[in-house]
């Protein structure tokens, strides 16, 4: 069994299952499967296991965040449009006690006004946006480094 300290949960919100088909000028041509493969490879090389999930449903995302308690050492989340609207996801993220990295493929600060507000950011250890697939890859690298450093400090 993997140690909890080596497990990372990656959550993806609505419409991210449509990557590759959707607004490529913002989101690039990679599919969500491509992203999953890439970040699993990066994590595995560092001895980390990634659980990767996507849902179009706000309630399902909330349940997955709740269920993550005590099972993961960190969370990467691209909540999609719920980033800008969901108090339920904000409240769920407040309960968990692990580092959170907020990720977006596009630069949400260079788009419509309504995307410039993220309800999640204040709970995040860090935010990475604007790099397409690379945003996820950087997020995994950052989270793993963060978890490893914290582990060392607590030795
Ligand atoms: C997104 C940005 C959101 O504003 C949008 O609703 C998405 C994707 C991104 O990854 O750039 O669905 O989170």
Tab-separated table of C-alpha atoms and ligand atoms in Angstrom:
chain	number	residue	atom	x	y	z
A	1	UNK	CA	0.000	0.000	0.000
A	2	UNK	CA	1.246	3.530	-0.823
A	3	UNK	CA	1.996	5.811	2.103
A	4	UNK	CA	-0.509	8.685	2.451
A	5	UNK	CA	2.472	11.009	2.245
A	6	UNK	CA	3.124	9.847	-1.309
A	7	UNK	CA	-0.378	10.290	-2.654
A	8	UNK	CA	-1.724	13.310	-4.523
A	9	UNK	CA	-5.277	13.958	-5.617
A	10	UNK	CA	-5.863	15.922	-8.829
A	11	UNK	CA	-9.427	17.194	-9.259
A	12	UNK	CA	-10.862	18.649	-12.440
A	13	UNK	CA	-14.177	20.463	-12.693
A	14	UNK	CA	-16.787	21.011	-15.388
A	15	UNK	CA	-16.000	20.914	-19.097
A	16	UNK	CA	-12.419	19.846	-18.571
A	17	UNK	CA	-13.404	16.461	-20.013
A	18	UNK	CA	-13.837	18.375	-23.283
A	19	UNK	CA	-10.219	19.509	-23.519
A	20	UNK	CA	-8.832	19.078	-27.004
A	21	UNK	CA	-12.216	20.029	-28.472
A	22	UNK	CA	-12.906	23.183	-26.528
A	23	UNK	CA	-11.543	26.694	-27.219
A	24	UNK	CA	-8.048	25.564	-28.119
A	25	UNK	CA	-6.827	29.164	-28.213
A	26	UNK	CA	-7.233	29.155	-24.422
A	27	UNK	CA	-6.850	25.538	-23.462
A	28	UNK	CA	-4.514	24.046	-26.060
A	29	UNK	CA	-4.844	20.764	-27.924
A	30	UNK	CA	-4.024	18.290	-25.140
A	31	UNK	CA	-6.851	16.087	-23.929
A	32	UNK	CA	-7.428	15.482	-20.215
A	33	UNK	CA	-6.061	11.957	-20.763
A	34	UNK	CA	-2.830	13.438	-22.176
A	35	UNK	CA	-2.501	15.627	-19.084
A	36	UNK	CA	-3.225	12.714	-16.756
A	37	UNK	CA	-0.587	10.551	-18.440
A	38	UNK	CA	2.014	13.285	-18.301
A	39	UNK	CA	1.586	14.214	-14.651
A	40	UNK	CA	1.397	10.582	-13.540
A	41	UNK	CA	4.737	10.004	-15.241
A	42	UNK	CA	6.294	13.036	-13.519
A	43	UNK	CA	4.910	11.997	-10.122
A	44	UNK	CA	5.890	8.335	-10.436
A	45	UNK	CA	9.500	9.276	-11.197
A	46	UNK	CA	9.495	11.061	-7.845
A	47	UNK	CA	7.881	8.133	-6.068
A	48	UNK	CA	4.414	9.713	-5.865
A	49	UNK	CA	1.060	8.215	-6.776
A	50	UNK	CA	-1.563	10.427	-8.458
A	51	UNK	CA	-5.324	9.869	-8.336
A	52	UNK	CA	-6.863	11.880	-11.174
A	53	UNK	CA	-10.591	12.662	-11.298
A	54	UNK	CA	-12.987	14.856	-13.275
A	55	UNK	CA	-16.606	15.765	-12.702
A	56	UNK	CA	-19.096	18.179	-14.189
A	57	UNK	CA	-21.008	18.142	-10.919
A	58	UNK	CA	-20.281	20.556	-8.081
A	59	UNK	CA	-21.637	18.134	-5.446
A	60	UNK	CA	-19.431	15.308	-6.661
A	61	UNK	CA	-16.359	17.531	-6.441
A	62	UNK	CA	-17.361	18.525	-2.896
A	63	UNK	CA	-17.740	14.841	-1.932
A	64	UNK	CA	-14.354	13.954	-3.398
A	65	UNK	CA	-12.719	16.794	-1.457
A	66	UNK	CA	-14.357	15.539	1.758
A	67	UNK	CA	-13.329	11.942	1.052
A	68	UNK	CA	-9.730	13.017	0.480
A	69	UNK	CA	-9.278	13.799	4.178
A	70	UNK	CA	-6.515	11.613	5.655
A	71	UNK	CA	-5.963	9.896	2.310
A	72	UNK	CA	-3.693	12.298	0.421
A	73	UNK	CA	-0.732	14.489	1.141
A	74	UNK	CA	-1.791	17.245	-1.244
A	75	UNK	CA	-4.392	18.406	-3.723
A	76	UNK	CA	-4.171	19.950	-7.192
A	77	UNK	CA	-7.454	21.456	-8.310
A	78	UNK	CA	-8.725	22.995	-11.507
A	79	UNK	CA	-12.310	23.700	-10.540
A	80	UNK	CA	-13.121	25.106	-13.995
A	81	UNK	CA	-15.980	27.600	-13.898
A	82	UNK	CA	-16.744	26.637	-10.264
A	83	UNK	CA	-13.529	28.466	-9.387
A	84	UNK	CA	-15.433	31.695	-9.822
A	85	UNK	CA	-18.743	30.707	-8.236
A	86	UNK	CA	-18.639	27.825	-5.782
A	87	UNK	CA	-18.913	28.593	-2.092
A	88	UNK	CA	-19.536	24.853	-1.583
A	89	UNK	CA	-16.119	23.969	-3.011
A	90	UNK	CA	-14.535	26.808	-1.027
A	91	UNK	CA	-16.089	25.465	2.201
A	92	UNK	CA	-14.969	21.899	1.440
A	93	UNK	CA	-11.407	23.031	0.709
A	94	UNK	CA	-11.393	24.853	4.043
A	95	UNK	CA	-11.847	21.540	5.843
A	96	UNK	CA	-8.878	19.720	4.364
A	97	UNK	CA	-5.521	20.187	5.952
A	98	UNK	CA	-3.052	19.585	3.127
A	99	UNK	CA	-1.380	21.910	0.617
A	100	UNK	CA	-3.633	22.926	-2.260
A	101	UNK	CA	-2.362	24.068	-5.650
A	102	UNK	CA	-4.892	25.903	-7.814
A	103	UNK	CA	-4.352	25.325	-11.507
A	104	UNK	CA	-5.749	26.799	-14.694
A	105	UNK	CA	-4.758	26.110	-18.263
A	106	UNK	CA	-5.542	29.663	-19.317
A	107	UNK	CA	-4.465	32.901	-17.676
A	108	UNK	CA	-7.732	33.717	-15.902
A	109	UNK	CA	-6.503	37.273	-15.240
A	110	UNK	CA	-6.190	38.021	-18.962
A	111	UNK	CA	-9.743	37.087	-19.895
A	112	UNK	CA	-13.288	38.188	-19.051
A	113	UNK	CA	-13.819	40.156	-15.846
A	114	UNK	CA	-15.836	37.350	-14.210
A	115	UNK	CA	-12.851	34.972	-14.444
A	116	UNK	CA	-10.610	37.331	-12.494
A	117	UNK	CA	-12.227	36.350	-9.207
A	118	UNK	CA	-11.255	32.988	-7.772
A	119	UNK	CA	-12.946	31.881	-4.567
A	120	UNK	CA	-10.274	29.201	-4.157
A	121	UNK	CA	-7.079	31.261	-4.341
A	122	UNK	CA	-7.029	32.394	-0.725
A	123	UNK	CA	-6.957	28.754	0.383
A	124	UNK	CA	-4.223	27.720	-2.015
A	125	UNK	CA	-0.563	27.318	-1.170
A	126	UNK	CA	0.082	28.461	-4.739
A	127	UNK	CA	-1.590	29.196	-8.046
A	128	UNK	CA	-0.364	28.309	-11.521
A	129	UNK	CA	-2.215	29.507	-14.598
A	130	UNK	CA	-1.672	30.337	-18.233
A	131	UNK	CA	0.647	27.535	-19.339
A	132	UNK	CA	-1.813	24.993	-20.742
A	133	UNK	CA	-0.775	21.416	-19.963
A	134	UNK	CA	2.423	22.775	-18.441
A	135	UNK	CA	0.345	24.412	-15.665
A	136	UNK	CA	-0.525	20.924	-14.385
A	137	UNK	CA	3.043	19.679	-14.773
A	138	UNK	CA	4.408	22.645	-12.834
A	139	UNK	CA	1.725	22.184	-10.194
A	140	UNK	CA	2.676	18.552	-9.606
A	141	UNK	CA	6.363	19.455	-9.380
A	142	UNK	CA	5.611	22.293	-6.952
A	143	UNK	CA	3.305	20.218	-4.779
A	144	UNK	CA	5.703	17.278	-4.539
A	145	UNK	CA	8.598	19.580	-3.629
A	146	UNK	CA	6.419	21.296	-1.028
A	147	UNK	CA	5.332	17.975	0.527
A	148	UNK	CA	8.901	16.630	0.544
A	149	UNK	CA	10.261	19.761	2.216
A	150	UNK	CA	7.537	19.685	4.858
A	151	UNK	CA	8.263	16.014	5.513
A	152	UNK	CA	11.972	16.789	5.967
A	153	UNK	CA	11.223	19.628	8.373
A	154	UNK	CA	9.138	17.266	10.496
A	155	UNK	CA	11.758	14.512	10.642
B	1	LIG	C1	-10.196	27.174	-16.493
B	1	LIG	C2	-10.605	28.657	-16.500
B	1	LIG	C3	-12.051	28.808	-16.097
B	1	LIG	O1	-12.414	30.184	-16.120
B	1	LIG	C4	-12.946	28.072	-17.067
B	1	LIG	O2	-14.297	28.168	-16.671
B	1	LIG	C5	-12.546	26.661	-17.250
B	1	LIG	C6	-11.125	26.342	-17.351
B	1	LIG	C7	-8.765	26.966	-17.003
B	1	LIG	O3	-8.240	25.894	-16.790
B	1	LIG	O4	-8.208	27.855	-17.654
B	1	LIG	O5	-13.367	25.778	-17.399
B	1	LIG	O6	-10.236	26.707	-15.153
